[in-house]
Amino acid sequence: MQATVITIGDEILIGQIVDTNSVSIARRLNEAGIVVHEKCSIGDDADEIVRTLDRALAASQVVVLTGGLGPTKDDITKKTLARRFGSAMRYDEAVALHVERMMTSRGISFNALNRSQAEVPACCKVLFNRHGTAPGMWFETADDRVVVSLPGVPFEMEHLMEEEVMPRLKAHFALRQIVHRTLITSGLAESVLAERIAPWEEALPDYLKLAYLPSAGIVRLRLSAYEVDGERIGREIEARFDELQRLIPAYVVGFETATVEAQAHRLLTERRATLAVAESCTGGRLAAKFTAQAGASAYFLAGLVTYADEAKTHLLGVDAEAIRRHGAVSEEVARQMAEGARRATGADYALATTGIAGPAGGTPEKPVGTVWIALATPTRTIAVRQACGTDRGQVIDRATIHAVRMLRDELQR
Amino acid sequence: MQATVITIGDEILIGQIVDTNSVSIARRLNEAGIVVHEKCSIGDDADEIVRTLDRALAASQVVVLTGGLGPTKDDITKKTLARRFGSAMRYDEAVALHVERMMTSRGISFNALNRSQAEVPACCKVLFNRHGTAPGMWFETADDRVVVSLPGVPFEMEHLMEEEVMPRLKAHFALRQIVHRTLITSGLAESVLAERIAPWEEALPDYLKLAYLPSAGIVRLRLSAYEVDGERIGREIEARFDELQRLIPAYVVGFETATVEAQAHRLLTERRATLAVAESCTGGRLAAKFTAQAGASAYFLAGLVTYADEAKTHLLGVDAEAIRRHGAVSEEVARQMAEGARRATGADYALATTGIAGPAGGTPEKPVGTVWIALATPTRTIAVRQACGTDRGQVIDRATIHAVRMLRDELQR
């Protein structure tokens, strides 16, 4: 089972947007046992769309397209697909009603352009897009290939993939499994790591594929088995994965893609513990990391973004004298912020960040990127100083992740 | 002048990483007047690499490949290109010396794998990678096409594109200009906007292309002219762009990559006014929008993420009776939150959000996506109810943008 993912839009080709749609689509197809052998981005050009689709259909049983389904003139995917499949257009009353309701609820008049969104190729099955105005479309070819066209707005595409496309693909095709296991390592350069595990790697059977994914301070090792049948290969990959871990135990820092915030979210929820955060340099990002997750209201009581010193003293009860003596970016202030947040909100746990995000504000003793992170728990308060990089966005991101990890580690103790 | 960008790596096809390399490469090529007509991602597979490269060379004068240049077994791009170009490998002493120095400086021994990085196809020109161990490669075909192979590590690729590839492309080809102008609008749905500017859009000459790029609360309008010669078309695009602005002056929030938060940031800074935010459904995102900007500490005093009702009453002084009577998602509570944030922090302006981000918590009267946004100023408090969509991430994003825009509009009154 092979698939091609085609993303359509000039904005991708001129580098105006990052294409995250194809990443998510590829991940979902892969999880279901469908191998994506090519991803392709092309412009809003009818000939290019048809040419690329024909090429994709020659090699793939499944083709997923995104983009070009909006109501405006530059959106031509729908008409191009109708032409390619030799189909007339029909007016879908259910889609029309839905779009009209969406527009009305936003106080927008339902105009001719909106109406055009309810026009679909007669030969396709409509995938109902309850989160947006452009319907998804499902086409089947005479030789049993499937072409799916989805809107390019990421969350609309996500919902359609999850709720409509994946269930239909699973029902339509007999899918086999793809297994990936990823070991996250830190502390060994890629070349040294490769040398260290060479005998193990050479002994791998042909159907297991190893990949190295280096990034800042981390090398991920991914072991993959494609189109797996039965349980034997699943057991084999697990056994090889265990061997790999035993070769480099001191350098293993994690597995797969599990995010620390999801782990902290789960631990807090399970324990019915509550959380508050007090932020300076992370400026709301830390609170947003937790509250982006559905169900966060079960444990997240409050966040206090105390950017100004007065806010730290007034809202969190940080001692003004401590700020004067140690500076706002200091262990003492971070600890008082965390304890103050616990006190002010009654939360079981409170995280605090205070640092220099830059670009201004650095000193030789406390350069840009210096961040103090503190965690107050029912039994103790801990604090750590972290160097979080040199770029403002990077400092905020890294400090946020460090803080979440500090909480996760404490909850796992 | 057409180009194809090919990114190589199984990690892209299984959705393990987001491909930002091709975005940056496309942007640079575009700025230099080279039209990227296709971007393609394929796996670490020799046949697939050769097939895709051949196809690209049939349509493009420039092909840029990234990835597959590391020292490990899964990296096969270099050998595949040597085979495709019928070239033997040679050992590059300068690269070897550089890699050895890099390894030594990190306290890592120079091993056989590192040594292999100095092997390059004899027919290519080495693009020296001073930030990494894998050299870039520049190939020229008999019919004067250029193939560039770059490492997949983003910052190494960036430096090579900037310092080696772009200067060589500009020297090698006679390039023409591509002009893009982007108008950022907010407050009109895509369909309404399209209707409003339809006569202007229809009068555009063929060589000017208009694109609509909708995202949360915002629609970007991009006007593009490809392969421009002389100054006439540059002037034409500016004239049309001015006309466009005059059609919808109240909805223009910026140009190119500017944002409403940057406008609010500038206005607050210029007026030496201060800001606080009180957030429920946006959960810290609103504070983060402001604090992500360098210099925010000049005006941003504090944010209060009052997720729990007790936090609203305790930290902001919201009347518990108002919550009981109207619900936490209500005009009354939004107003009290904004006013409470002003009072608690002493800020000149305070924004507040309270809504139902979902997926749970909606009712027929207040469905998921219902958000009340309030702004308290030195002279008055205003509040507005907004339907912000149905998906949790979308609701948070839209409510955040609406709130920032409300402040921006008030500051511009």
XYZ file of N, CA and C in Angstrom, chain A residues 107-233:
381
model
N -22.236 36.308 11.745
C -22.784 37.602 11.334
C -22.362 38.005 9.933
N -22.082 37.005 9.086
C -21.614 37.287 7.729
C -22.692 36.856 6.741
N -22.929 37.682 5.714
C -23.977 37.305 4.764
C -23.485 36.189 3.846
N -24.395 35.282 3.518
C -24.129 34.117 2.672
C -24.179 34.593 1.226
N -23.019 34.691 0.577
C -23.005 35.257 -0.772
C -22.709 34.201 -1.835
N -22.580 34.667 -3.074
C -22.391 33.742 -4.199
C -21.136 32.892 -4.030
N -20.095 33.489 -3.467
C -18.854 32.738 -3.284
C -19.054 31.609 -2.282
N -19.781 31.895 -1.193
C -20.066 30.839 -0.226
C -20.884 29.728 -0.876
N -21.858 30.173 -1.690
C -22.729 29.206 -2.354
C -21.889 28.272 -3.232
N -20.860 28.829 -3.866
C -20.026 28.022 -4.759
C -19.304 26.916 -3.982
N -19.153 27.092 -2.682
C -18.471 26.047 -1.908
C -19.297 24.774 -1.797
N -20.606 24.911 -2.039
C -21.468 23.736 -1.989
C -21.501 22.990 -3.312
N -20.808 23.518 -4.321
C -20.727 22.805 -5.602
C -19.594 21.802 -5.559
N -19.920 20.552 -5.861
C -18.912 19.486 -5.800
C -19.015 18.621 -7.058
N -17.915 17.972 -7.427
C -17.997 17.053 -8.572
C -19.039 15.966 -8.277
N -19.892 15.680 -9.255
C -20.980 14.719 -9.034
C -20.441 13.325 -8.701
N -19.242 13.005 -9.176
C -18.715 11.647 -8.995
C -18.075 11.423 -7.640
N -17.910 12.464 -6.827
C -17.204 12.257 -5.543
C -18.178 12.097 -4.395
N -17.644 11.529 -3.325
C -18.398 11.451 -2.088
C -17.941 12.640 -1.233
N -18.904 13.385 -0.702
C -18.550 14.553 0.108
C -18.118 14.119 1.509
N -16.977 14.638 1.964
C -16.538 14.429 3.348
C -16.930 15.694 4.106
N -17.893 15.568 4.967
C -18.497 16.734 5.612
C -17.517 17.431 6.555
N -17.275 18.710 6.299
C -16.308 19.501 7.072
C -17.057 20.364 8.071
N -17.281 19.818 9.277
C -18.103 20.586 10.211
C -17.368 21.786 10.793
N -16.040 21.845 10.612
C -15.265 22.967 11.153
C -14.962 24.053 10.129
N -15.415 23.876 8.907
C -15.089 24.877 7.900
C -16.067 24.844 6.756
N -15.824 25.694 5.766
C -16.807 25.853 4.694
C -16.481 25.030 3.447
N -15.245 24.561 3.314
C -14.890 23.786 2.120
C -15.004 22.299 2.419
N -15.905 21.583 1.722
C -16.030 20.153 1.999
C -14.823 19.371 1.487
N -14.513 18.257 2.152
C -13.539 17.327 1.617
C -14.202 16.470 0.547
N -13.392 15.819 -0.298
C -13.961 14.999 -1.375
C -13.219 13.674 -1.466
N -13.956 12.609 -1.725
C -13.402 11.272 -1.826
C -13.749 10.720 -3.210
N -12.731 10.417 -4.015
C -12.935 9.870 -5.356
C -12.402 8.440 -5.402
N -13.077 7.570 -6.143
C -12.540 6.231 -6.370
C -12.376 6.044 -7.872
N -11.234 5.470 -8.281
C -11.008 5.257 -9.709
C -11.488 3.858 -10.094
N -11.560 3.615 -11.401
C -12.034 2.322 -11.903
C -11.130 1.183 -11.420
N -9.831 1.453 -11.259
C -8.923 0.395 -10.797
C -8.712 0.455 -9.289
N -9.738 0.925 -8.574
C -9.784 0.863 -7.119
C -8.699 1.675 -6.401
N -8.354 2.789 -6.970
C -7.484 3.717 -6.246
C -8.339 4.818 -5.648
N -7.820 5.429 -4.580
C -8.600 6.448 -3.885
C -7.867 7.790 -3.953
N -8.605 8.828 -4.312
C -8.057 10.182 -4.302
C -8.891 11.000 -3.317
N -8.223 11.610 -2.364
C -8.914 12.418 -1.367
C -8.440 13.851 -1.496
N -9.374 14.782 -1.535
C -9.028 16.201 -1.601
C -9.538 16.886 -0.339
N -8.638 17.576 0.371
C -8.985 18.188 1.653
C -8.636 19.675 1.652
N -9.349 20.461 2.457
C -8.987 21.879 2.552
C -7.594 22.035 3.169
N -6.946 23.146 2.857
C -5.589 23.367 3.346
C -5.510 23.978 4.734
N -6.650 24.447 5.279
C -6.624 25.018 6.630
C -6.311 23.878 7.603
N -5.190 23.988 8.354
C -4.702 22.807 9.072
C -5.723 22.110 9.977
N -6.439 22.848 10.823
C -7.313 22.121 11.752
C -8.509 21.504 11.040
N -8.956 22.111 9.937
C -10.054 21.499 9.174
C -9.571 20.187 8.555
N -8.366 20.246 7.978
C -7.766 19.047 7.396
C -7.618 17.957 8.456
N -7.134 18.343 9.662
C -6.910 17.377 10.746
C -8.191 16.638 11.103
N -9.255 17.426 11.300
C -10.523 16.800 11.682
C -11.028 15.867 10.583
N -10.903 16.295 9.333
C -11.371 15.448 8.236
C -10.535 14.168 8.130
N -9.215 14.280 8.298
C -8.361 13.080 8.252
C -8.779 12.106 9.349
N -8.921 12.630 10.544
C -9.226 11.817 11.726
C -10.614 11.177 11.640
N -11.588 12.020 11.293
C -12.977 11.576 11.432
C -13.542 10.939 10.162
N -13.019 11.326 9.003
C -13.595 10.840 7.753
C -12.636 9.958 6.953
N -11.442 10.477 6.713
C -10.556 9.794 5.766
C -10.000 8.490 6.332
N -9.423 8.536 7.542
C -8.788 7.332 8.070
C -9.792 6.181 8.255
N -10.957 6.433 8.849
C -11.921 5.320 8.968
C -12.294 4.728 7.604
N -12.471 5.588 6.590
C -12.831 5.086 5.262
C -11.696 4.291 4.624
N -10.464 4.774 4.788
C -9.327 4.043 4.214
C -9.208 2.670 4.860
N -9.390 2.637 6.188
C -9.291 1.360 6.904
C -10.390 0.401 6.468
N -11.558 0.955 6.149
C -12.658 0.101 5.694
C -12.455 -0.335 4.247
N -11.818 0.502 3.454
C -11.705 0.271 2.013
C -10.590 -0.707 1.657
N -9.460 -0.584 2.354
C -8.301 -1.416 2.019
C -7.974 -2.370 3.169
N -7.362 -3.499 2.832
C -6.834 -4.378 3.871
C -5.422 -3.892 4.172
N -5.256 -3.223 5.291
C -3.981 -2.572 5.578
C -3.081 -3.425 6.451
N -1.795 -3.371 6.178
C -0.831 -4.049 7.028
C -0.172 -3.029 7.947
N 0.568 -3.528 8.917
C 1.103 -2.642 9.940
C 2.475 -2.090 9.554
N 2.760 -0.870 9.974
C 4.124 -0.348 9.917
C 4.515 -0.082 11.364
N 5.708 -0.556 11.756
C 6.130 -0.330 13.142
C 7.374 0.548 13.146
N 7.322 1.632 13.884
C 8.512 2.457 14.117
C 8.776 2.495 15.615
N 10.035 2.341 16.001
C 10.406 2.614 17.391
C 11.547 3.614 17.342
N 11.440 4.674 18.119
C 12.484 5.695 18.118
C 13.112 5.806 19.500
N 14.437 5.731 19.508
C 15.205 5.892 20.748
C 15.863 7.259 20.676
N 15.625 8.095 21.680
C 16.213 9.437 21.677
C 17.487 9.398 22.517
N 18.626 9.740 21.893
C 19.903 9.695 22.608
C 20.491 11.092 22.704
N 21.305 11.282 23.712
C 21.989 12.554 23.878
C 23.356 12.269 24.477
N 24.393 12.947 24.008
C 25.728 12.794 24.601
C 26.734 12.084 23.711
N 26.310 11.505 22.606
C 27.250 10.877 21.672
C 27.055 11.507 20.290
N 28.173 11.917 19.652
C 28.080 12.430 18.278
C 27.575 11.317 17.368
N 26.904 11.703 16.273
C 26.329 10.724 15.360
C 27.358 9.679 14.920
N 28.568 10.146 14.560
C 29.580 9.206 14.045
C 30.063 8.256 15.127
N 30.177 8.743 16.351
C 30.640 7.901 17.462
C 29.560 6.873 17.820
N 28.332 7.363 17.834
C 27.196 6.486 18.108
C 27.135 5.368 17.058
N 27.294 5.749 15.785
C 27.223 4.769 14.698
C 28.310 3.704 14.852
N 29.506 4.138 15.247
C 30.613 3.211 15.450
C 30.286 2.256 16.610
N 29.752 2.843 17.670
C 29.443 2.071 18.869
C 28.426 0.956 18.591
N 27.423 1.263 17.761
C 26.356 0.269 17.558
C 26.510 -0.492 16.237
N 27.680 -0.309 15.570
C 27.871 -0.915 14.243
C 27.612 -2.425 14.212
N 28.173 -3.218 15.159
C 27.929 -4.666 15.097
C 26.435 -4.995 15.192
N 25.754 -4.271 16.075
C 24.305 -4.475 16.218
C 23.586 -4.116 14.920
N 23.957 -2.982 14.327
C 23.307 -2.515 13.099
C 23.526 -3.504 11.951
N 24.777 -4.032 11.863
C 25.074 -4.967 10.767
C 24.308 -6.280 10.896
N 23.967 -6.634 12.126
C 23.261 -7.896 12.350
C 21.751 -7.782 12.136
N 21.272 -6.544 11.836
C 19.823 -6.374 11.651
C 19.345 -7.135 10.412
N 18.192 -7.797 10.491
C 17.645 -8.437 9.290
C 17.233 -7.371 8.268
N 17.135 -7.790 7.002
C 16.859 -6.855 5.909
C 15.583 -6.045 6.082
N 14.591 -6.658 6.686
C 13.294 -5.976 6.759
C 13.221 -4.954 7.890
N 14.325 -4.820 8.653
C 14.359 -3.759 9.668
C 15.320 -2.679 9.197
N 14.843 -1.442 9.219
C 15.613 -0.333 8.675
C 15.973 0.631 9.806
N 17.241 1.014 9.894
C 17.662 1.955 10.935
C 17.920 3.324 10.321
N 17.449 4.378 10.985
C 17.720 5.744 10.526
C 18.280 6.564 11.682
N 19.207 7.455 11.352
C 19.800 8.393 12.315
C 19.211 9.776 12.058
N 18.707 10.419 13.114
C 18.151 11.757 12.957
C 18.826 12.711 13.932
N 19.914 13.349 13.509
C 20.610 14.256 14.422
C 19.937 15.622 14.502
N 19.882 16.194 15.680
C 19.482 17.596 15.840
C 20.255 18.133 17.044
N 20.043 19.412 17.389
C 20.862 20.055 18.423
C 20.987 19.197 19.691
N 22.173 18.625 19.933
C 22.435 17.904 21.175
C 21.783 16.536 21.272
N 21.073 16.146 20.227
C 20.297 14.907 20.277
C 20.482 14.116 18.987
N 20.587 12.794 19.102
C 20.488 11.947 17.903
C 19.363 10.945 18.146
N 18.374 10.954 17.276
C 17.299 9.974 17.392
C 17.620 8.789 16.490
N 17.409 7.587 17.009
C 17.615 6.368 16.237
C 16.258 5.744 15.998
N 15.895 5.613 14.722
C 14.575 5.055 14.435
C 14.718 3.705 13.751
N 14.054 2.726 14.307
C 14.047 1.377 13.753
C 12.662 1.154 13.153
N 12.621 0.783 11.859
C 11.328 0.673 11.186
C 11.152 -0.670 10.501
N 9.940 -1.209 10.603
C 9.558 -2.384 9.812
C 8.319 -1.994 9.029
N 8.392 -2.129 7.688
C 7.272 -1.721 6.850
C 6.369 -2.900 6.519
N 5.092 -2.650 6.428
C 4.096 -3.637 6.000
C 4.293 -4.973 6.717
N 4.185 -4.890 8.015
C 4.409 -6.041 8.872
C 3.185 -6.947 8.876
N 3.405 -8.254 8.773
C 2.316 -9.214 8.915
C 2.532 -10.009 10.187
N 1.476 -10.263 10.891
C 1.547 -11.122 12.063
C 2.313 -10.478 13.208
N 2.468 -11.217 14.273
C 3.063 -10.662 15.478
C 4.568 -10.892 15.566
N 5.083 -11.795 14.710
C 6.480 -12.168 14.821
C 7.406 -10.952 14.643
N 7.126 -10.146 13.614
C 8.018 -9.027 13.333
C 7.896 -7.948 14.403
